[in-house]
C-alpha positions in Angstrom: -4.4 18.5 44.4 -5.3 14.9 44.9 -3.6 12.3 42.5 -6.1 10.0 40.9 -5.5 6.3 41.1 -6.9 3.6 38.8 -7.1 -0.1 39.2 -4.4 -1.6 36.9 -6.7 -4.2 35.4 -4.3 -4.9 32.4 -1.1 -5.0 34.7 0.4 -2.3 32.6 2.9 -1.5 35.4 3.9 -5.2 35.8 3.5 -4.6 39.6 -0.1 -5.4 40.1 -0.6 -2.1 41.9 -2.9 0.9 41.4 -2.1 3.0 38.5 -1.3 6.7 38.8 -0.3 9.4 36.4 3.4 9.2 37.4 3.7 5.4 36.9 5.6 4.1 33.9 3.9 1.4 32.0 5.1 -1.4 29.7 3.5 -2.0 26.3 3.6 -5.6 25.3 4.0 -6.6 21.7 0.8 -7.6 20.0 0.3 -11.2 18.9 0.4 -10.7 15.2 0.3 -14.1 13.4 -2.7 -14.2 11.0 -4.2 -16.7 8.7 -6.2 -15.7 5.6 -8.0 -17.8 3.2 -8.9 -17.0 -0.4 -10.4 -19.0 -3.4 -10.7 -18.8 -7.2 -11.9 -20.8 -10.1 -9.2 -23.3 -11.1 -8.8 -21.7 -14.6 -8.5 -18.1 -13.2 -5.2 -16.4 -12.9 -3.7 -15.9 -9.4 -4.8 -12.3 -9.2 -8.4 -13.5 -9.1 -8.0 -15.1 -5.6 -10.7 -13.5 -3.4 -11.2 -13.3 0.4 -14.8 -12.8 1.5 -15.9 -9.3 2.6 -19.5 -9.5 4.1 -21.8 -7.2 2.3 -19.6 -7.2 -0.9 -21.1 -9.6 -3.5 -18.0 -9.2 -5.7 -16.0 -11.2 -3.1 -18.3 -14.3 -3.5 -16.7 -16.7 -6.0 -19.0 -18.2 -8.5 -17.9 -21.8 -9.3 -18.6 -24.0 -12.3 -16.7 -27.0 -10.9 -13.0 -26.9 -9.9 -11.5 -24.4 -7.5 -8.2 -23.5 -5.7 -8.5 -22.8 -2.0 -5.4 -21.0 -0.5 -4.3 -20.6 3.1 -1.8 -17.8 3.8 0.1 -17.8 7.2 2.0 -14.7 8.1 3.7 -13.6 11.4 3.6 -9.8 11.4 4.9 -9.4 15.0 8.3 -9.5 16.5 7.3 -12.5 18.6 8.2 -16.0 17.3 5.3 -18.5 17.1 6.5 -21.7 18.6 3.3 -23.8 18.0 0.7 -23.6 15.3 -2.3 -25.6 14.0 -4.9 -24.4 11.4 -8.1 -26.3 10.7 -10.6 -25.9 7.9 -13.7 -27.8 6.7 -14.4 -29.1 3.2 -18.0 -28.0 2.7 -20.6 -30.7 3.0 -24.3 -30.0 2.7 -25.9 -29.2 6.1 -22.7 -29.4 8.1 -22.1 -26.6 10.7 -18.8 -26.2 12.5 -20.0 -23.4 14.7 -19.9 -19.6 14.6 -16.1 -19.3 14.4 -16.0 -21.2 11.1 -19.6 -21.2 9.7 -20.5 -17.7 10.9 -23.3 -17.4 8.2 -24.8 -20.8 9.0 -24.5 -24.4 7.7 -23.2 -25.3 4.3 -25.7 -25.0 1.4 -24.0 -27.4 -1.0 -21.1 -30.0 -1.0 -17.5 -29.8 -2.2 -14.8 -32.4 -2.4 -11.0 -32.3 -2.1 -9.7 -33.3 -5.5 -6.3 -34.7 -4.3 -3.6 -34.3 -1.6 -1.9 -31.0 -1.2 0.6 -30.8 -4.0 3.2 -28.7 -2.1 3.4 -29.0 1.6 5.2 -25.9 3.2 8.5 -26.7 4.7 8.3 -27.5 8.4 4.6 -28.5 8.3 2.5 -31.6 8.1 -1.0 -31.9 6.6 -3.7 -34.3 8.0 -7.1 -35.3 6.6 -10.2 -36.5 8.5 -13.0 -38.5 6.7 -16.5 -38.0 8.0 -15.4 -36.0 11.0 -18.2 -35.0 13.4 -18.9 -31.3 12.9 -18.7 -29.4 16.2 -17.8 -25.9 17.4 -15.8 -27.4 20.3 -12.3 -27.1 19.0 -11.0 -29.1 22.0 -12.7 -32.1 20.4 -11.3 -31.8 16.9 -8.2 -33.8 17.4 -10.3 -36.8 18.7 -11.3 -37.5 15.0 -9.4 -40.0 13.0 -6.7 -38.3 11.1 -4.5 -39.5 8.2 -1.2 -37.9 7.5 -0.7 -36.9 3.9 2.1 -39.4 3.3 -0.4 -42.2 4.0 -2.8 -41.1 1.3 -0.9 -42.1 -1.8 -3.4 -44.9 -2.6 -6.5 -43.0 -2.0 -9.2 -42.8 -4.8 -11.6 -40.1 -5.7 -14.1 -41.9 -3.5 -11.7 -41.6 -0.5 -11.1 -37.9 -1.0 -14.9 -37.3 -1.3 -15.2 -38.5 2.4 -12.7 -35.8 3.7 -14.6 -33.0 5.4 -11.9 -31.6 7.8 -8.2 -30.7 7.2 -5.5 -29.5 9.5 -2.0 -28.2 8.8 0.4 -28.4 11.8 3.8 -26.7 12.4 6.4 -29.4 13.2 9.7 -27.5 13.0 11.5 -26.4 16.2 12.4 -23.0 14.9 8.7 -21.8 14.8 7.3 -19.2 12.6 9.3 -16.0 12.5 8.6 -12.5 11.2 11.3 -13.0 8.6 9.6 -16.1 7.1 7.2 -14.0 5.0 4.0 -15.5 3.7 3.6 -19.3 4.0 1.1 -20.6 1.6 -0.7 -23.8 0.8 -3.1 -24.3 -2.1 -5.7 -27.1 -1.9 -7.6 -28.3 -5.0 -11.4 -28.5 -4.5 -14.3 -29.5 -6.7 -18.0 -29.2 -6.6 -19.6 -32.6 -5.6 -21.6 -32.8 -8.9 -23.1 -36.2 -7.8 -25.1 -34.7 -4.9 -25.7 -31.2 -6.3 -29.3 -30.3 -7.1 -30.9 -27.5 -9.0 -32.2 -25.7 -5.9 -28.6 -25.4 -4.6 -27.7 -23.1 -7.5 -26.7 -19.6 -6.4 -26.7 -20.6 -2.7 -23.6 -19.3 -0.8 -21.2 -21.2 1.4 -19.1 -19.1 3.8 -16.3 -20.5 6.0 -13.2 -19.4 7.8 -10.1 -21.3 8.9 -9.7 -21.5 12.7 -6.2 -21.7 14.2 -4.2 -22.1 17.4 -1.1 -20.0 17.8 1.3 -20.6 20.6 3.9 -18.0 21.8 6.5 -18.5 24.5 4.2 -17.3 27.3 0.7 -17.4 25.8 -1.6 -19.1 23.3 -4.9 -18.3 21.6 -7.5 -19.6 19.1 -8.4 -17.2 16.3 -10.6 -17.2 13.3 -8.9 -16.5 10.0 -10.2 -14.5 7.1 -13.0 -16.2 5.3 -14.0 -17.2 1.8 -17.5 -17.4 0.1 -18.5 -19.5 -2.9 -21.7 -20.3 -4.9 -22.5 -22.6 -7.7 -22.9 -20.7 -10.9 -24.3 -23.0 -13.6 -23.1 -22.9 -17.2 -25.6 -22.1 -19.9 -26.0 -23.4 -23.4 -28.4 -21.7 -25.8 -29.0 -21.8 -29.5 -31.5 -22.4 -32.2 -32.6 -25.6 -33.9 -33.6 -25.0 -37.5 -33.9 -26.8 -40.8 -30.9 -25.8 -42.9 -31.3 -25.1 -46.5 -34.6 -23.4 -46.4 -33.2 -20.7 -48.6 -32.3 -21.7 -52.1 -31.7 -25.3 -50.8 -28.2 -24.2 -49.6 -26.7 -26.2 -46.6 -24.3 -23.6 -45.1 -24.6 -24.3 -41.3 -25.9 -20.8 -40.7 -29.2 -19.6 -39.6 -30.1 -17.5 -42.6 -32.9 -14.9 -43.1 -35.9 -16.8 -44.2 -35.2 -20.0 -42.3 -37.5 -21.0 -39.5 -36.7 -22.5 -36.1 -37.9 -26.0 -35.4 -40.4 -26.0 -32.5 -40.3 -28.7 -29.9 -37.0 -30.2 -31.1 -35.2 -32.6 -28.6 -31.6 -31.7 -28.0 -29.3 -34.2 -26.2 -26.0 -33.2 -24.7 -23.1 -35.7 -24.4 -20.0 -35.3 -22.3 
């Protein structure tokens, strides 16, 4: 009986030869470092952080204003990650960072960073870029002007509103190990209420972090798990009426027999 031979296109034998049924093969460890993102309203409890699952509306986070955006880095393999950088955009209306980040198209409304990252993970540095040029070419991202977090102490809200790209970089020599567990960073964001228009209500922004992981003998760019947000406006409703229409009693309640006032002008002050 003839022995079938196959081209060893994945170099499973490590010898670059044809592969037969009697050959032993070496299974290489998978590269298992992952990055996920999640987001919640600022006032929600931590259990409300959500990662976007396309087709599941419950994973789209409705925002009134302030939000917490969390990056989680975890090495699930036995291989140490010796180099790591993760990039993510701060949504700005109309900007598009390509299919790896904006896989559902350009941003539909703008958000701002509220402040610097409050707790920088040990062994990492965080950098901010103002008015960076959106492009899908990740090789060009580092050509933007970047400011390291320690240099942002004097920044104002106007300065933070210009930030549209952020990166977090591993700087420790020991790398990221399987035993490090989850490494997390929480960024405070807010809806840009100055530029927001009524037609942007209920429009959805979707974006993923994009990261570079380097092992001893290989490196790769990978998209992390995404988030989705939309502006959900608040609502005030009520009745304007003339109190005291029943027995001339002023009790602050809309009693039976009292009538609403039509066409009344109501002004709201913040």
